[in-house]
XYZ file of C-alpha atoms in Angstrom:
683
model
C -14.862 -6.728 -26.191
C -12.413 -4.206 -24.659
C -12.285 -2.453 -21.063
C -12.115 1.001 -20.656
C -8.526 1.486 -19.129
C -8.704 3.889 -16.224
C -4.856 5.114 -15.423
C -3.984 6.448 -11.719
C -6.327 6.969 -8.923
C -10.263 7.256 -9.978
C -11.741 10.657 -9.383
C -15.444 11.665 -9.771
C -18.751 10.964 -8.355
C -22.521 9.943 -8.821
C -23.778 11.539 -11.803
C -27.851 11.831 -12.150
C -28.226 13.794 -15.586
C -31.800 12.763 -15.405
C -32.376 15.484 -12.741
C -31.364 18.222 -15.005
C -32.307 19.552 -18.612
C -30.260 17.997 -21.326
C -28.613 21.127 -22.163
C -26.798 21.128 -18.849
C -25.176 17.975 -19.616
C -22.784 19.534 -22.155
C -21.528 21.678 -19.431
C -21.333 18.886 -17.032
C -18.803 16.667 -18.983
C -16.663 20.004 -19.868
C -16.233 20.775 -16.153
C -15.610 17.070 -15.611
C -12.581 17.285 -17.867
C -11.491 20.356 -16.493
C -11.692 18.962 -13.026
C -9.604 15.880 -13.957
C -12.617 13.407 -13.376
C -12.096 10.227 -14.954
C -14.886 8.151 -13.496
C -18.917 8.967 -13.078
C -21.537 6.593 -11.470
C -24.483 6.764 -13.252
C -27.945 5.402 -13.699
C -28.296 4.516 -9.756
C -31.769 5.487 -9.043
C -33.275 5.312 -12.944
C -35.270 2.282 -13.136
C -38.174 4.151 -13.565
C -36.941 6.337 -16.278
C -35.161 3.285 -17.861
C -38.233 1.082 -17.675
C -41.472 3.215 -17.378
C -43.739 0.451 -18.211
C -43.346 -3.281 -17.598
C -40.754 -4.762 -20.346
C -40.752 -1.547 -22.159
C -37.102 0.322 -22.374
C -36.069 3.893 -22.824
C -32.331 3.821 -23.311
C -32.086 6.819 -25.514
C -31.141 9.479 -22.849
C -28.687 7.039 -21.089
C -27.009 6.502 -24.584
C -26.389 9.889 -24.764
C -25.009 10.118 -21.509
C -22.716 7.323 -21.934
C -21.342 8.686 -25.052
C -20.874 12.134 -23.801
C -18.888 10.606 -21.036
C -16.583 8.584 -23.263
C -16.047 11.349 -25.662
C -14.629 13.470 -22.650
C -12.355 10.579 -21.139
C -14.780 9.723 -18.320
C -15.265 6.044 -17.604
C -18.758 4.851 -16.510
C -19.549 2.789 -13.368
C -22.624 1.732 -14.670
C -25.489 1.060 -12.020
C -28.019 -1.646 -12.836
C -30.763 0.765 -11.668
C -32.150 -1.444 -9.362
C -31.881 0.269 -5.792
C -35.494 1.084 -5.924
C -38.269 -0.358 -8.010
C -40.631 2.236 -9.935
C -43.904 2.788 -9.204
C -45.681 0.886 -11.628
C -44.000 -2.262 -9.893
C -45.276 -1.691 -6.214
C -48.566 -0.626 -7.466
C -49.340 -3.654 -9.695
C -47.472 -5.811 -7.244
C -48.067 -4.664 -3.525
C -46.458 -7.587 -2.233
C -43.005 -6.196 -3.448
C -43.392 -3.328 -0.686
C -41.552 -4.459 2.646
C -43.373 -5.333 5.992
C -42.030 -4.041 9.375
C -41.950 -6.205 12.511
C -45.354 -4.902 13.423
C -46.979 -6.302 10.393
C -47.196 -2.837 8.756
C -46.665 -2.713 4.944
C -44.419 0.279 4.178
C -45.402 2.319 0.960
C -43.596 3.714 -1.925
C -42.330 7.278 -1.691
C -38.584 6.829 -0.479
C -36.001 4.380 -1.742
C -35.326 0.718 -1.076
C -38.972 0.057 -1.093
C -38.853 -3.736 -1.640
C -38.965 -6.883 0.367
C -35.785 -8.951 -0.541
C -37.460 -12.165 -0.680
C -40.020 -11.060 -3.323
C -39.877 -13.230 -6.818
C -41.743 -10.710 -8.402
C -39.082 -7.948 -7.257
C -36.081 -10.377 -8.208
C -37.601 -11.416 -11.626
C -37.962 -7.586 -12.306
C -34.288 -6.905 -11.212
C -32.748 -9.667 -13.297
C -34.691 -8.645 -16.313
C -33.670 -4.835 -16.134
C -29.868 -6.240 -15.502
C -29.880 -8.281 -18.712
C -31.222 -5.458 -20.610
C -28.523 -3.062 -19.278
C -25.942 -5.420 -19.928
C -27.070 -6.198 -23.600
C -27.383 -2.658 -24.404
C -24.197 -1.126 -22.960
C -21.626 -4.348 -22.635
C -20.052 -3.144 -25.613
C -20.008 0.571 -24.870
C -16.280 1.983 -24.586
C -17.358 4.075 -21.540
C -18.203 1.008 -19.440
C -15.480 0.072 -16.974
C -17.392 -1.349 -14.039
C -20.860 -2.738 -13.003
C -22.602 -0.936 -9.869
C -25.426 -3.368 -8.506
C -28.118 -1.952 -6.795
C -26.982 0.855 -4.043
C -26.000 0.397 -0.307
C -27.784 -2.597 0.476
C -29.525 -2.838 3.992
C -29.474 1.234 4.205
C -33.419 1.362 4.646
C -34.363 -2.302 3.953
C -32.601 -4.967 5.582
C -35.280 -7.277 6.481
C -39.102 -7.686 5.596
C -41.465 -9.650 7.925
C -44.169 -10.637 5.230
C -45.301 -13.941 4.538
C -43.136 -14.386 1.344
C -40.100 -13.523 3.720
C -41.366 -16.229 6.146
C -41.459 -19.020 3.527
C -38.109 -17.956 2.763
C -36.891 -18.079 6.088
C -38.048 -21.439 6.648
C -36.443 -22.749 3.596
C -33.233 -21.327 4.898
C -33.785 -22.836 8.130
C -34.240 -26.258 6.887
C -31.231 -25.928 4.533
C -29.341 -24.648 7.645
C -30.753 -27.192 10.305
C -31.798 -30.064 8.491
C -34.932 -31.203 10.173
C -37.252 -29.404 12.890
C -35.578 -31.572 15.656
C -32.254 -29.974 14.522
C -33.855 -26.486 14.698
C -35.357 -27.408 18.089
C -32.033 -28.451 19.487
C -30.223 -25.317 18.028
C -32.600 -22.835 19.154
C -33.344 -24.299 22.679
C -37.086 -24.099 22.199
C -37.602 -25.992 25.238
C -37.444 -22.612 27.067
C -40.575 -20.754 27.160
C -42.554 -23.899 25.722
C -41.274 -22.687 22.035
C -41.110 -26.357 20.794
C -42.006 -26.751 17.086
C -43.350 -29.760 15.443
C -43.366 -28.468 11.614
C -41.117 -25.653 10.039
C -44.511 -23.837 8.826
C -44.995 -23.085 12.297
C -42.028 -20.714 12.231
C -42.303 -17.343 11.416
C -39.605 -14.320 11.460
C -38.874 -12.657 14.545
C -42.297 -10.411 14.481
C -43.279 -8.131 17.228
C -43.933 -10.343 20.493
C -45.651 -9.923 23.656
C -41.795 -10.478 25.266
C -38.341 -10.846 24.508
C -37.843 -13.104 21.341
C -35.545 -16.075 21.390
C -31.945 -14.804 21.017
C -30.949 -17.940 18.787
C -33.987 -17.018 16.642
C -32.881 -13.439 16.248
C -29.249 -14.809 15.557
C -30.459 -17.005 12.338
C -32.602 -14.103 11.353
C -29.499 -11.741 11.208
C -27.596 -14.501 9.268
C -30.875 -15.075 6.887
C -31.444 -11.220 6.189
C -27.836 -10.865 5.136
C -27.974 -13.919 2.867
C -31.248 -13.026 1.329
C -30.125 -9.867 0.211
C -26.738 -11.651 -0.910
C -28.924 -13.419 -3.024
C -30.302 -10.505 -4.595
C -26.780 -9.274 -5.536
C -25.763 -12.623 -6.995
C -28.761 -12.875 -9.343
C -27.954 -9.791 -10.986
C -24.167 -10.525 -10.958
C -24.684 -13.896 -12.645
C -26.559 -12.210 -15.610
C -23.791 -9.587 -15.628
C -21.181 -12.104 -15.883
C -22.836 -14.114 -18.467
C -23.214 -11.182 -20.665
C -19.966 -9.078 -20.040
C -17.618 -11.542 -18.377
C -14.562 -9.157 -18.600
C -16.391 -6.124 -16.825
C -15.710 -6.258 -13.129
C -18.750 -5.938 -10.473
C -19.225 -4.307 -7.162
C -21.812 -2.802 -4.734
C -21.157 -0.226 -2.748
C -20.792 -1.123 1.096
C -21.462 1.031 4.032
C -18.169 1.017 6.389
C -18.532 -1.204 9.339
C -22.181 -1.884 8.880
C -23.962 -4.428 11.617
C -26.522 -5.667 9.332
C -24.450 -7.559 6.301
C -21.723 -9.882 6.736
C -19.196 -8.096 4.332
C -16.352 -11.461 4.665
C -19.243 -13.386 2.902
C -20.237 -10.301 0.432
C -16.657 -9.334 -0.689
C -16.372 -12.999 -1.715
C -18.690 -12.397 -4.137
C -17.912 -9.323 -5.825
C -14.726 -8.517 -7.886
C -13.827 -5.057 -6.363
C -14.803 -3.897 -3.089
C -16.219 -0.223 -2.891
C -17.515 1.897 0.198
C -19.442 4.822 0.902
C -17.822 6.767 4.033
C -19.238 10.002 5.745
C -17.227 10.955 8.673
C -18.922 13.835 10.590
C -16.694 17.061 10.165
C -18.097 18.078 13.715
C -16.521 15.135 15.420
C -12.659 15.754 15.958
C -12.230 11.994 16.247
C -14.128 10.747 13.023
C -11.059 10.323 11.268
C -10.153 7.652 13.510
C -13.212 5.994 13.180
C -13.214 6.065 9.276
C -9.724 4.786 9.406
C -11.148 1.500 10.746
C -13.780 1.020 8.016
C -11.101 1.853 5.384
C -8.655 -0.914 6.742
C -11.530 -2.986 6.741
C -12.304 -2.539 3.228
C -8.628 -2.978 2.284
C -8.745 -6.341 4.175
C -11.984 -7.744 2.869
C -10.121 -9.030 -0.301
C -6.639 -8.128 0.687
C -6.290 -5.666 -2.432
C -6.744 -2.006 -3.185
C -10.377 -0.939 -3.030
C -12.771 2.310 -4.025
C -14.020 4.776 -1.950
C -17.147 5.298 -3.967
C -19.117 7.808 -2.144
C -17.982 10.409 0.257
C -19.111 14.032 0.983
C -17.251 17.206 -0.529
C -18.790 19.283 2.488
C -21.805 18.895 4.402
C -24.295 15.796 4.109
C -28.011 16.389 4.376
C -29.283 13.719 6.889
C -27.613 14.478 10.111
C -29.484 16.464 12.933
C -27.183 19.223 12.429
C -25.155 19.140 8.809
C -21.667 20.588 9.631
C -19.867 21.675 6.314
C -16.082 20.550 5.918
C -13.937 23.495 6.896
C -11.013 24.259 4.312
C -8.722 21.481 3.740
C -10.842 18.642 5.163
C -12.282 17.507 1.775
C -8.810 17.204 0.547
C -7.529 15.492 3.873
C -9.995 12.775 3.859
C -9.684 11.902 0.655
C -6.005 11.485 0.724
C -6.766 9.402 4.009
C -8.598 6.914 2.273
C -5.891 6.577 -0.672
C -3.320 6.236 2.241
C -5.335 3.380 3.614
C -5.345 1.368 0.275
C -8.238 3.258 -1.881
C -7.422 3.410 -5.425
C -9.953 5.987 -6.015
C -11.682 8.896 -4.092
C -15.044 9.501 -5.481
C -18.038 11.667 -4.200
C -21.876 11.800 -3.834
C -22.422 13.766 -5.959
C -21.260 15.403 -9.049
C -23.719 18.272 -9.430
C -25.547 19.629 -6.357
C -29.275 18.428 -6.480
C -32.034 21.021 -7.075
C -34.678 19.243 -5.135
C -35.464 16.280 -3.340
C -34.122 14.879 -0.046
C -30.543 15.531 -0.789
C -30.958 18.975 -2.122
C -28.770 20.610 0.643
C -26.125 17.388 0.380
C -22.753 18.710 -1.022
C -21.541 18.162 -4.322
C -18.122 18.405 -6.396
C -19.980 21.071 -8.413
C -22.195 23.126 -5.814
C -25.143 25.078 -6.125
C -22.888 28.314 -6.000
C -21.180 26.828 -9.556
C -17.753 27.454 -10.754
C -17.145 30.571 -8.351
C -17.536 28.916 -5.143
C -15.055 27.582 -2.558
C -16.207 23.754 -3.265
C -15.264 24.122 -6.910
C -12.080 25.302 -6.087
C -11.334 22.570 -3.717
C -12.798 19.969 -6.651
C -9.960 21.393 -8.899
C -7.341 21.320 -6.423
C -8.190 17.873 -5.294
C -8.409 16.393 -8.894
C -4.681 17.909 -9.311
C -3.339 16.251 -6.433
C -4.880 12.831 -7.240
C -3.246 13.244 -10.775
C 0.003 13.685 -8.907
C -0.469 10.633 -7.001
C -1.047 8.328 -9.716
C 1.821 6.205 -8.936
C 0.518 5.197 -5.807
C -2.491 3.024 -7.544
C -2.127 -0.482 -7.341
C 0.548 -0.710 -4.379
C -0.078 -2.721 -1.100
C -0.117 -2.216 2.411
C 1.767 -4.390 4.721
C 0.527 -4.943 8.349
C 1.686 -7.130 11.072
C -1.226 -6.640 13.329
C -4.752 -7.824 12.818
C -8.005 -7.303 14.561
C -10.614 -10.115 14.453
C -14.003 -9.198 13.359
C -16.931 -11.730 13.043
C -20.449 -11.061 12.193
C -21.768 -13.907 13.972
C -20.206 -13.006 16.952
C -21.311 -9.285 16.534
C -25.000 -10.417 15.801
C -25.009 -12.408 18.853
C -23.338 -9.793 21.236
C -25.801 -7.373 20.443
C -28.859 -9.298 20.850
C -31.461 -7.290 22.637
C -33.198 -8.090 26.119
C -31.094 -11.061 26.556
C -27.594 -10.292 27.454
C -25.999 -9.053 30.854
C -25.348 -5.689 29.381
C -26.694 -4.076 26.418
C -23.773 -1.522 26.820
C -21.150 -3.823 25.124
C -21.038 -2.746 21.469
C -18.842 -4.257 19.196
C -17.758 -1.063 17.313
C -16.620 0.531 20.476
C -14.558 -2.471 21.498
C -12.937 -2.573 18.053
C -12.222 1.498 18.422
C -10.820 0.781 21.923
C -7.932 -1.171 20.289
C -7.592 0.451 16.941
C -7.479 4.156 18.358
C -4.266 3.503 20.111
C -2.960 1.626 17.103
C -3.876 4.300 14.911
C -2.241 6.834 16.858
C 0.967 4.955 17.249
C 1.255 4.817 13.287
C 0.823 0.777 13.273
C -0.739 -0.555 10.288
C -3.829 -2.758 11.088
C -5.544 -5.381 8.984
C -8.896 -6.976 9.749
C -9.425 -10.890 9.803
C -12.588 -12.899 9.977
C -12.556 -15.982 12.475
C -10.649 -18.648 10.695
C -9.003 -16.311 8.458
C -5.357 -16.572 7.244
C -2.990 -15.462 9.898
C 0.216 -15.804 8.209
C 2.397 -12.666 8.274
C 0.977 -11.056 11.338
C 2.893 -10.972 14.697
C -0.007 -9.786 16.765
C -3.674 -10.936 16.637
C -6.355 -8.856 18.630
C -9.634 -10.137 19.335
C -11.533 -7.275 20.966
C -14.532 -9.648 21.541
C -15.065 -13.383 20.554
C -18.680 -13.589 22.263
C -19.365 -16.530 19.942
C -16.389 -18.844 19.599
C -16.432 -22.581 18.482
C -13.799 -25.462 19.059
C -12.585 -24.847 15.658
C -11.702 -20.975 16.262
C -9.951 -21.851 19.783
C -7.856 -24.383 17.773
C -7.381 -21.600 14.953
C -5.870 -18.900 17.528
C -3.995 -21.667 19.199
C -2.130 -22.415 16.268
C -1.260 -18.816 15.953
C 2.642 -18.601 16.751
C 2.529 -14.978 17.441
C 1.141 -12.917 20.124
C -2.401 -12.940 21.060
C -4.793 -10.474 22.843
C -8.352 -11.494 23.628
C -10.848 -8.971 25.067
C -13.633 -9.527 27.373
C -16.682 -11.668 27.351
C -15.267 -13.944 24.832
C -15.689 -17.744 24.250
C -19.266 -17.308 25.976
C -21.357 -19.362 23.553
C -21.276 -21.736 20.525
C -22.477 -21.028 16.919
C -26.086 -21.663 18.184
C -25.698 -18.968 20.962
C -25.766 -21.812 23.656
C -23.450 -21.217 26.635
C -20.086 -23.336 26.546
C -20.222 -25.849 29.349
C -18.117 -24.681 32.398
C -18.924 -21.002 31.260
C -16.641 -18.547 29.590
C -13.915 -18.396 27.781
C -15.371 -21.775 26.739
C -12.909 -23.524 24.193
C -10.224 -20.858 24.902
C -10.033 -21.844 28.555
C -6.702 -23.902 28.012
C -5.121 -21.305 25.828
C -5.883 -18.408 28.207
C -5.659 -20.243 31.436
C -8.578 -18.478 33.274
C -12.142 -19.372 34.003
C -14.747 -16.326 34.154
C -16.416 -16.875 37.652
C -19.399 -14.016 37.127
C -19.722 -11.498 34.842
C -19.596 -7.979 36.484
C -21.289 -5.342 34.099
C -20.948 -1.795 35.205
C -23.966 0.378 35.046
C -23.336 3.843 33.369
C -21.479 6.181 35.549
C -19.782 3.086 37.677
C -16.105 2.916 37.478
C -14.093 -0.322 38.426
C -10.419 0.709 38.890
C -7.483 -1.572 38.304
C -3.756 -1.016 38.820
C -2.212 -1.751 35.369
C 1.546 -0.933 34.694
C 2.114 0.822 38.099
C -0.739 3.280 37.639
C -4.691 3.254 38.438
C -6.775 2.896 35.257
C -10.265 3.032 35.350
C -12.756 0.259 33.807
C -16.055 1.579 32.315
C -18.992 -0.781 30.909
C -17.585 -4.110 31.816
C -15.329 -6.323 34.099
C -15.531 -10.078 35.253
C -14.793 -12.050 38.234
C -11.843 -14.341 36.776
C -10.459 -17.569 38.297
C -6.949 -18.179 37.338
C -6.706 -22.014 36.635
C -2.968 -22.510 37.338
C -2.332 -19.814 39.886
C -0.035 -22.331 41.836
C 2.069 -23.047 38.885
C 0.005 -26.196 37.809
C -0.475 -25.852 34.035
C -3.595 -26.816 32.083
C -1.536 -28.053 28.776
C 1.962 -28.574 28.219
C 1.887 -26.073 25.324
C 1.176 -23.245 27.371
C 2.887 -22.924 30.538
C 1.635 -20.892 33.513
C -0.640 -18.180 33.888
C 0.533 -14.826 34.900
C -1.426 -11.870 36.574
C -0.908 -8.501 34.753
C -3.363 -6.333 36.642
C -5.840 -6.749 39.638
C -8.736 -4.431 40.590
C -8.123 -1.969 43.093
C -11.077 -0.659 45.306
C -14.902 -1.254 44.418
C -16.647 -4.413 44.722
C -13.906 -6.515 42.862
C -11.109 -5.080 45.018
C -8.040 -7.616 44.859
C -9.535 -9.816 41.984
C -7.745 -10.682 38.841
C -8.274 -8.306 35.960
C -5.758 -9.023 33.115
C -3.726 -12.138 32.614
C -0.826 -13.666 30.205
C -0.395 -17.168 29.474
C 2.608 -17.662 27.499
C 1.997 -15.186 24.384
C -1.989 -14.716 24.908
C -3.094 -11.932 27.026
C -6.689 -11.769 28.341
C -8.456 -8.995 29.448
C -11.521 -9.594 31.884
C -12.498 -5.888 31.558
C -12.445 -2.774 29.318
C -9.819 -0.378 30.797
C -10.416 3.289 29.519
C -7.094 3.178 27.790
C -5.611 -0.277 26.735
C -2.360 1.426 25.663
C -0.237 -0.269 28.472
C -1.071 -3.575 27.477
C -0.929 -2.774 23.861
C 2.534 -1.152 24.121
C 3.913 -4.137 25.907
C 2.716 -6.679 23.515
C 3.819 -4.774 20.218
C 7.161 -4.430 21.920
C 7.486 -8.375 22.586
C 6.143 -8.762 18.893
C 8.744 -6.561 17.336
C 6.172 -4.442 15.689
C 7.220 -0.753 14.945
C 5.300 2.184 13.643
C 5.249 3.342 10.030
C 6.757 6.592 11.406
C 6.922 8.388 14.696
C 4.536 11.423 14.677
C 3.028 13.851 16.978
C -0.469 13.715 18.316
C -3.339 14.260 15.617
C -0.821 13.145 12.716
C -1.703 9.979 10.951
C 1.053 8.062 9.269
C 0.691 5.122 6.655
C 2.444 3.360 4.152
C 1.533 1.732 0.574
C 4.357 0.119 -0.739
C 7.288 2.908 -0.931
C 4.927 5.807 -0.170
C 4.698 7.405 3.080
C 1.507 9.144 3.984
C 1.688 11.930 6.714
C -1.742 13.598 7.147
C -2.100 16.274 9.979
C -5.635 16.336 11.163
C -4.891 18.884 13.540
C -5.506 22.653 12.797
C -1.995 23.684 13.713
C 1.312 23.253 12.078
C 3.326 20.014 13.326
C 6.950 18.917 12.764
C 7.909 15.565 12.029
C 11.256 14.194 12.080
C 11.549 12.136 8.680
C 13.524 8.998 9.286
C 14.199 8.548 5.386
C 14.469 11.157 2.709
C 11.692 11.198 0.250
C 10.072 13.226 -2.621
C 6.661 14.775 -1.555
C 4.558 13.703 -4.670
C 1.925 16.642 -3.971
C 4.563 19.493 -4.361
C 7.584 17.799 -5.852
C 9.805 18.976 -3.347
C 12.617 16.709 -2.006
C 12.529 16.409 1.811
C 14.655 15.140 4.680
C 15.250 15.643 8.392
C 12.628 17.719 10.412
C 9.663 19.352 8.301
C 6.558 21.034 9.399
C 3.336 20.109 7.789
C 0.570 23.180 8.169
C -2.820 22.328 9.816
C -4.978 20.009 7.846
C -2.338 19.360 5.256
C -0.546 16.251 4.016
C 2.856 14.994 2.535
C 3.017 12.071 0.452
C 6.778 10.729 0.284
C 8.036 8.551 -2.591
C 10.958 7.447 -0.207
C 14.283 7.913 -1.398
C 15.302 4.272 -1.012
C 12.233 2.941 -2.873
C 13.840 1.965 -6.220
C 12.528 2.699 -9.584
C 9.351 4.813 -10.153
C 6.458 2.873 -10.827
C 4.797 3.209 -14.326
C 2.191 0.488 -14.101
C -0.230 3.208 -12.704
C -3.640 1.508 -13.500
C -6.215 0.719 -11.293
C -7.731 -2.746 -10.396
C -10.367 -2.108 -13.096
C -7.776 -2.872 -15.682
C -7.301 -6.589 -14.873
C -9.669 -7.925 -17.605
C -11.495 -11.171 -16.961
C -9.395 -11.523 -13.492
C -11.753 -12.258 -10.305
């Protein structure tokens, strides 16, 4: 059985032909061919149309769609259609519907109306996935399987009795016995000691704060429960069509699901990203999520959904001004994407997303949006040789979901203002502005090849993770409120930074969270910098020159607080190559600049503010996110793939425009311009 070959970069979007009369379909595929579309995602929300009654299938309309796509050179990212159960399933089996933390069963009428633990739901999804695989496994249009859609977007958790039974089984496997559970959860606090697993429930609405260790295990369980749903369908697809790669679309830096674990279960990483056109910094925020997607499997990924212009779900849905759709798409490619896809192909006529933009807008081929679609399709064809090329980074940011879940447990922390995304962005923003390539790594991940590792926060840190960081030979930066608890959310003996104490040479005497509007100044690199949100009263363990371990040497004070309640106290330290920040400075650039220089990390290119510089293989991307023209002095000449011009020396890039250089010293031009989807059988 052959796999449809998709050359170059993927371009297209979600296609929902079932929303339109069949005579429109011929126009759709004709316009797809005109625009250069080479892939369409189909059947995402089609369960009720494909299986109108239990075990009774109507594939005729989808057969015709698949045939049309193939005849016009468009490959199919074929969904298993299990994103939303049909009305007949939830009416015949109301226990499929999810229950919220108050005990209210949520009704049908939106999407993702299912309990992830429901055996009825799981059995039905596997049955449909098998029927789809057996029907379309040999179809020449099929290039990739798309399981469900945006897991955890609407339904991350369910608190019904079936979920409770599933949770207890999960807890028994994790903790072994009730005694193990009691020890891990610290149930002697507030009289919560259990004598049997059947006494344990999900963390439903309670009179007061819920045990944070129970909440942590619940977060782990919910991620695993949805992953089980994905894996059940995946196993069927691999059994019937082992050569077809499998994906499910992620949702950028999502709190609810451990994407390190999820990415290991799929063949191709794909993502949905919707930066806000009204936010002038959104390109920095989304760049972080793109770097995460590339890092999850350390290979190119696919941007499976983005908006051509406005979305339909913000309070104010700003459109993308001229140039931004193209710039956002090129940005994804610059950060390792081998495809820039959209939601959706044809703008809907009805439903909750009727005002969500599309490649083919309501205004049809006379619209600005359609002209942008044609132009982007042509640009992506010009960039075909970029497909499959790698990104090399010497700086890594540490992101662990267990630690994130523990950090943001409600009602039990010194401050609810410490949010992991903001901590990540505090470091990522200056790195992005400096043109420094960044990967993300999980705790205990492979650190070979990196010169600098930054852990913006490691609230949860085990002895094994501390040893992992101690073994890293490069420069290390650890942010505040790290090394506080173990994997069961229990405070380390002696307090923070727990197992990191020997590495960092400090002890946290007292946490000093800052209320909103409060500033704690510190003197850093010769100037006063405000710290907001968080500070700590640190005790340097070897200020006299004594060491805590022969391997680490003495601890140097890099910054002290100046003024305020912590006046004169230590704020930032360095021990060997390890820097610790006991606060969150408003700008970490002075610390970052010194660390990068010591590690010999240089930017991809020196660019003015608002210009993004990234590199894939021998291709340099220069993206001007400002509205004004900017000048960039090229360190190396090259050919702009978008225009065909040979460029050298100072160049000018217009506002919201881009240059993609094949560098002159890059060697032979690539000819193997196929996407990762062409690697038959490789996983």
